[in-house]
Coordinates of C-alpha atoms in Angstrom, one line a residue:
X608 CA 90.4 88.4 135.2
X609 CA 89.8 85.1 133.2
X610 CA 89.9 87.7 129.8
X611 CA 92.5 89.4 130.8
X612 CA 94.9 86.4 131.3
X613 CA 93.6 85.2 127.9
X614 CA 94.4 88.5 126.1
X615 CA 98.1 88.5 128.1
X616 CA 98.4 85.1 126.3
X617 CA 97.3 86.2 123.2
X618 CA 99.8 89.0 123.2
X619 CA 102.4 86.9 124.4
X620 CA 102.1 84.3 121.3
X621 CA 102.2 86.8 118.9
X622 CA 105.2 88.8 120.1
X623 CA 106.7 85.5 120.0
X624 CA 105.6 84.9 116.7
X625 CA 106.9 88.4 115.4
X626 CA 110.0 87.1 117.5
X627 CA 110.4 84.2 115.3
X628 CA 110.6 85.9 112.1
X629 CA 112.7 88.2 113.2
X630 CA 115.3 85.3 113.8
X631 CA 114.3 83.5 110.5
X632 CA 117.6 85.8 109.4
X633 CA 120.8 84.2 109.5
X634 CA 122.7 85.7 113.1
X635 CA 125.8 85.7 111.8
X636 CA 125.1 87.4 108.4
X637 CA 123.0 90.8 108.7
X638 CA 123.7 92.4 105.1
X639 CA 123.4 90.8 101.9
X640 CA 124.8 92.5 99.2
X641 CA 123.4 91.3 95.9
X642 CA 124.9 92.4 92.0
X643 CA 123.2 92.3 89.1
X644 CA 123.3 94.2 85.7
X645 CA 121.2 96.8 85.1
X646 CA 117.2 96.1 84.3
X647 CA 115.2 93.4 85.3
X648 CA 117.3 91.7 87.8
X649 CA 118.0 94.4 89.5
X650 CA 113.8 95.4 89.5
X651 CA 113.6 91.9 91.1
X652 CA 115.4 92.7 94.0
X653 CA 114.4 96.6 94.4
X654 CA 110.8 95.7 94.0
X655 CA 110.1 92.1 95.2
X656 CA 113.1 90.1 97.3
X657 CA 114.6 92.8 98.9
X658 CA 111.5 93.5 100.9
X659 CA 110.9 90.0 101.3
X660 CA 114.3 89.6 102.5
X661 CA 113.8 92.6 104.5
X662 CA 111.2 91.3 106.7
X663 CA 113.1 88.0 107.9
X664 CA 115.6 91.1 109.5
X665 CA 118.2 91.4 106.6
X666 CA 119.4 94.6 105.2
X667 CA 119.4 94.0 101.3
X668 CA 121.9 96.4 99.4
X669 CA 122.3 96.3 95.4
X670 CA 125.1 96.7 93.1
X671 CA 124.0 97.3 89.1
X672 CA 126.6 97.0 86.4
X673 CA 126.9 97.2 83.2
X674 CA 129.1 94.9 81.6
X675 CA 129.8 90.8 82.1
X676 CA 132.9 90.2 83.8
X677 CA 133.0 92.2 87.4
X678 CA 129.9 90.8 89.1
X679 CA 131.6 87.6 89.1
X680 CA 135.3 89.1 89.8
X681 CA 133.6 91.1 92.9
X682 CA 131.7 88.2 93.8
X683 CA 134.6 86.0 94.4
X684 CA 137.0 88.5 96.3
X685 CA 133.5 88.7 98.1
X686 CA 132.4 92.4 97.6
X687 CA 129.1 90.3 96.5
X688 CA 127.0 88.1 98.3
X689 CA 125.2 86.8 95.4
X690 CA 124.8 87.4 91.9
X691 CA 122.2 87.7 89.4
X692 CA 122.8 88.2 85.4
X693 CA 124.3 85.1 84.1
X694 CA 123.6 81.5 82.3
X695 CA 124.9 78.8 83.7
X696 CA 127.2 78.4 80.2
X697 CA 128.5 81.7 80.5
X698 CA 129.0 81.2 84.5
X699 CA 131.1 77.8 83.6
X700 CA 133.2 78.9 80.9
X701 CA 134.2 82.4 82.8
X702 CA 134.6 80.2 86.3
X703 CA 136.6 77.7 84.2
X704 CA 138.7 80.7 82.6
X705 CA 139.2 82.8 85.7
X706 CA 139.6 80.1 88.2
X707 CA 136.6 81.1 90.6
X708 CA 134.8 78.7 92.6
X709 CA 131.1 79.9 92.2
X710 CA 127.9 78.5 92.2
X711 CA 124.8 78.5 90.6
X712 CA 122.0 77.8 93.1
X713 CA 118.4 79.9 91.6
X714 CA 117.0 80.4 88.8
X715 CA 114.9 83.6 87.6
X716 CA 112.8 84.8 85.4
X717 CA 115.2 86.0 82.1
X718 CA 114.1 87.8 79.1
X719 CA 115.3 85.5 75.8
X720 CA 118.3 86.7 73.5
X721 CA 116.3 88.3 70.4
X722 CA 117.0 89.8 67.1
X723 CA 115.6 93.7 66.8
X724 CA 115.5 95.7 64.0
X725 CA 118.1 98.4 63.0
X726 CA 118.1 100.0 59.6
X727 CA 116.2 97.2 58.5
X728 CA 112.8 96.2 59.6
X729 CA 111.7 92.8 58.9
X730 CA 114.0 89.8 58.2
X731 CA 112.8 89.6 54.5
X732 CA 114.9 92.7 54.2
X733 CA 118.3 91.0 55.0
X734 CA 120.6 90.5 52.1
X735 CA 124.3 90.5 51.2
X736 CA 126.6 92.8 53.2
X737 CA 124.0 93.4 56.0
X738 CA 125.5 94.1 59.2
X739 CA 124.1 92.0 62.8
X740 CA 125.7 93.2 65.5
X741 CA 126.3 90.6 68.1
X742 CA 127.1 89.9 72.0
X743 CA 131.1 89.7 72.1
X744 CA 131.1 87.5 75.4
X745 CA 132.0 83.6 74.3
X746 CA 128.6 81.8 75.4
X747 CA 126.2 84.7 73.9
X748 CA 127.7 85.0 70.9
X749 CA 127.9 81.1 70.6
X750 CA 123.7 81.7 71.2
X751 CA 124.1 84.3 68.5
X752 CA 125.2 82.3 66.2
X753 CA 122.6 79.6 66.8
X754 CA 120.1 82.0 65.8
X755 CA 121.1 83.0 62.5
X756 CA 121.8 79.3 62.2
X757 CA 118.0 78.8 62.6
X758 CA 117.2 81.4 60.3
X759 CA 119.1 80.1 57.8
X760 CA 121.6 83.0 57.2
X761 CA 124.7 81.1 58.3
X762 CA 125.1 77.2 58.2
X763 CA 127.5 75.7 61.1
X764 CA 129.9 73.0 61.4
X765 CA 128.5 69.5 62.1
X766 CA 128.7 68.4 65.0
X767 CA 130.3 71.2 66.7
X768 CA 128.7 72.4 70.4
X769 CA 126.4 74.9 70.4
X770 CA 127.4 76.5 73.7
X771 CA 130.8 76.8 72.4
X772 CA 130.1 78.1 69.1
X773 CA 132.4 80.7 67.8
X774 CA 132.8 82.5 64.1
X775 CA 135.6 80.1 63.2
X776 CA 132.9 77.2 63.3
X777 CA 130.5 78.8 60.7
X778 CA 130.5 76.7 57.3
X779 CA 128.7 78.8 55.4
X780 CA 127.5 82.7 55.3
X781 CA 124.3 81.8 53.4
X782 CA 123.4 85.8 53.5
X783 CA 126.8 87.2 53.3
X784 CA 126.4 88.6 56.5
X785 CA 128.8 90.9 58.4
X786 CA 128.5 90.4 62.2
X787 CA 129.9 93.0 64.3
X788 CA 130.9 91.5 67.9
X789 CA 130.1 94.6 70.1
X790 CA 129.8 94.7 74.4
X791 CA 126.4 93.5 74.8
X792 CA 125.5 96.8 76.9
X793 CA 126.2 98.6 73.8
X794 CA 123.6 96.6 71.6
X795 CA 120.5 98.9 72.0
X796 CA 122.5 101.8 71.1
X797 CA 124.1 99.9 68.3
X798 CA 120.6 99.9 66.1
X799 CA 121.0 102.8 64.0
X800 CA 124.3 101.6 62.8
X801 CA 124.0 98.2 62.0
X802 CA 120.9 96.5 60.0
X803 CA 120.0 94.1 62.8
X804 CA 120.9 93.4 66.6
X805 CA 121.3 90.4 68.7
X806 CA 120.0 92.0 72.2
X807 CA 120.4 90.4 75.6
X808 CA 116.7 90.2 76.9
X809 CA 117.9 92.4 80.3
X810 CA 119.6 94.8 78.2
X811 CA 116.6 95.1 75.6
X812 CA 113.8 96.2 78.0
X813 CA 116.3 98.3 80.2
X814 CA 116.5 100.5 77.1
X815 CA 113.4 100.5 77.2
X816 CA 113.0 98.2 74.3
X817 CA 109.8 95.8 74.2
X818 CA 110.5 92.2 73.4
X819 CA 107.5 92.3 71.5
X820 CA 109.3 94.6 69.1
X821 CA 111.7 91.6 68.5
X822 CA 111.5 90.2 64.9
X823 CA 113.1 87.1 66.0
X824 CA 113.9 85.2 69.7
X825 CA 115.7 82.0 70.6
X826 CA 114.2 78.8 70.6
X827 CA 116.4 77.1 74.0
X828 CA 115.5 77.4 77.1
X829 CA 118.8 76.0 77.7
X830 CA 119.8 79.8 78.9
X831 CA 117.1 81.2 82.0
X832 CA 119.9 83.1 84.5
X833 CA 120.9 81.8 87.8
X834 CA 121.7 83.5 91.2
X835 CA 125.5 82.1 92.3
X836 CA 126.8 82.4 95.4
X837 CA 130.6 81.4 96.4
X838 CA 130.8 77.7 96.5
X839 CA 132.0 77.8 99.9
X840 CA 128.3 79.8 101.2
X841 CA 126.2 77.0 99.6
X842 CA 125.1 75.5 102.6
X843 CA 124.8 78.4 104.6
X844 CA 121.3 79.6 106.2
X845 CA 121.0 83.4 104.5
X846 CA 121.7 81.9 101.5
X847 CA 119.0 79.2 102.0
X848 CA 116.7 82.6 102.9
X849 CA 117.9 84.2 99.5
X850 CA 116.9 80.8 97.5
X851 CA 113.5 80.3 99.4
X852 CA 112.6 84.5 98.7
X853 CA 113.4 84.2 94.7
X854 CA 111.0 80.5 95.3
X855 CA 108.6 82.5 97.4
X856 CA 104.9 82.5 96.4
X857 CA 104.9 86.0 96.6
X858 CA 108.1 86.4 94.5
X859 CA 106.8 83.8 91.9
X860 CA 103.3 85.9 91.8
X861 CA 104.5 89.4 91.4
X862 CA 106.9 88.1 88.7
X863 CA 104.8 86.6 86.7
X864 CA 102.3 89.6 86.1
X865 CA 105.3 91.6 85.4
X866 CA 107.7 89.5 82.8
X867 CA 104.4 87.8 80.9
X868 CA 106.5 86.3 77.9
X869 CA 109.5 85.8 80.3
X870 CA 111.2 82.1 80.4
X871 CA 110.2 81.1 83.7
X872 CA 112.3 78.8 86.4
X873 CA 112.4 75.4 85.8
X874 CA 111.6 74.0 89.2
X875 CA 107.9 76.9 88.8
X876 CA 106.2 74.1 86.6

């Protein structure tokens, strides 16, 4: 009788355990919808912090696109929950410029900007009249140019801000370069017109480009991607839960095997 009580005990403190979890979720929100662009943010969610999610009682749904400007447009008339495929430069100029009140409150791992070859294969190779095509959004292009400024094929104004950068601040064309400004999804395709491309990390490896095939990456780690939320759901508990599952040791695990070479979250040191 004695073991039997026991085992009814036993029982009981588990289903309450189960219980608890189950209630971890936020009551009054039951689906988070989270955006990203296409590639490795939106891997992150399908393969890791959905299911984490998942298990605290949410239902996870994601929304891929391919361009720069509607994940934050959807996610303030709040057809997102949450965002995933900015950095925080872009986020403030585009927030300043559209008059959104978002928030940046997680970082994730985020493939750097690099050069890849086109018709040309090393960067010996460049020379006058070679084409770079470029990212045409404000803040990427600004990193753009900060890169060829660090090669030494263009020279910039002193003392202008390198977040801000734009072609009207370039002092000198040391290569007599001709950079084409192009959508940054159209980048990878881009490489067999141009001599060299200047390709967002997420884009690069969702083409199925290695970043090992790279001949040149950014030196900052001034530009690892956040997760924003609307300014007015900081404080709220299921976006706490999202924070805490892109923070989670199992998250944190699983990404590192799988972006090895990937500029890691500042708070993971």
């Amino acid at each position: 009788m004695r073991r039997f009580v026991l085992k009814a005990l036993a029982v009981s403190v588990v289903g309450l355990a189960v219980a608890g979890s189950a209630l971890a979720a936020d009551p009054s929100k039951k689906e988070i919808v989270i955006g990203t662009t296409v590639g490795d943010f939106g891997d992150m969610v399908k393969q890791s912090v959905k299911p984490i999610l998942e298990k605290q009682g949410y239902s996870v749904k994601l929304v891929e696109f391919t361009d720069y400007v509607r994940p934050n447009l959807a996610l303030q008339e709040g057809s997102l929950d949450v965002n995933v495929f900015q950095h925080k430069p872009y986020l403030d100029n585009f927030a300043k410029e559209h008059k959104l009140s978002l928030k940046e409150v997680f970082q994730v791992p985020t493939a750097p900007l690099g050069i890849y070859p086109g018709k040309l294969k090393s960067l010996k190779d460049i020379k006058a009249g070679s084409t770079v095509a470029a990212p045409n959004d404000p803040s990427n292009f600004a990193r753009a140019l900060v890169m060829l400024s660090d090669l030494g094929w263009i020279k910039l104004k002193p003392g202008i801000d390198p977040l801000t950068a734009s072609e009207h601040d370039i002092a000198q064309n040391l290569k007599n370069i001709k950079i084409v400004p192009l959508e940054a999804a159209q980048l990878p395709r881009s490489r067999n017109d141009v001599d060299f491309a200047v390709i967002n990390g997420n884009y690069a490896t969702s083409s199925g480009i290695k970043l090992t095939e790279a001949v040149y990456q950014e030196k900052s780690y001034a530009y690892v991607n956040w997760g924003v939320v609307r300014a007015a759901d900081v404080k709220k508990a299921w976006v706490k839960d999202v924070v805490a599952a892109y923070n989670s040791n199992e998250f944190k695990a699983w990404a590192k095997q799988k972006y090895a070479g990937y500029k890691l979250p500042a708070n993971w040191k």
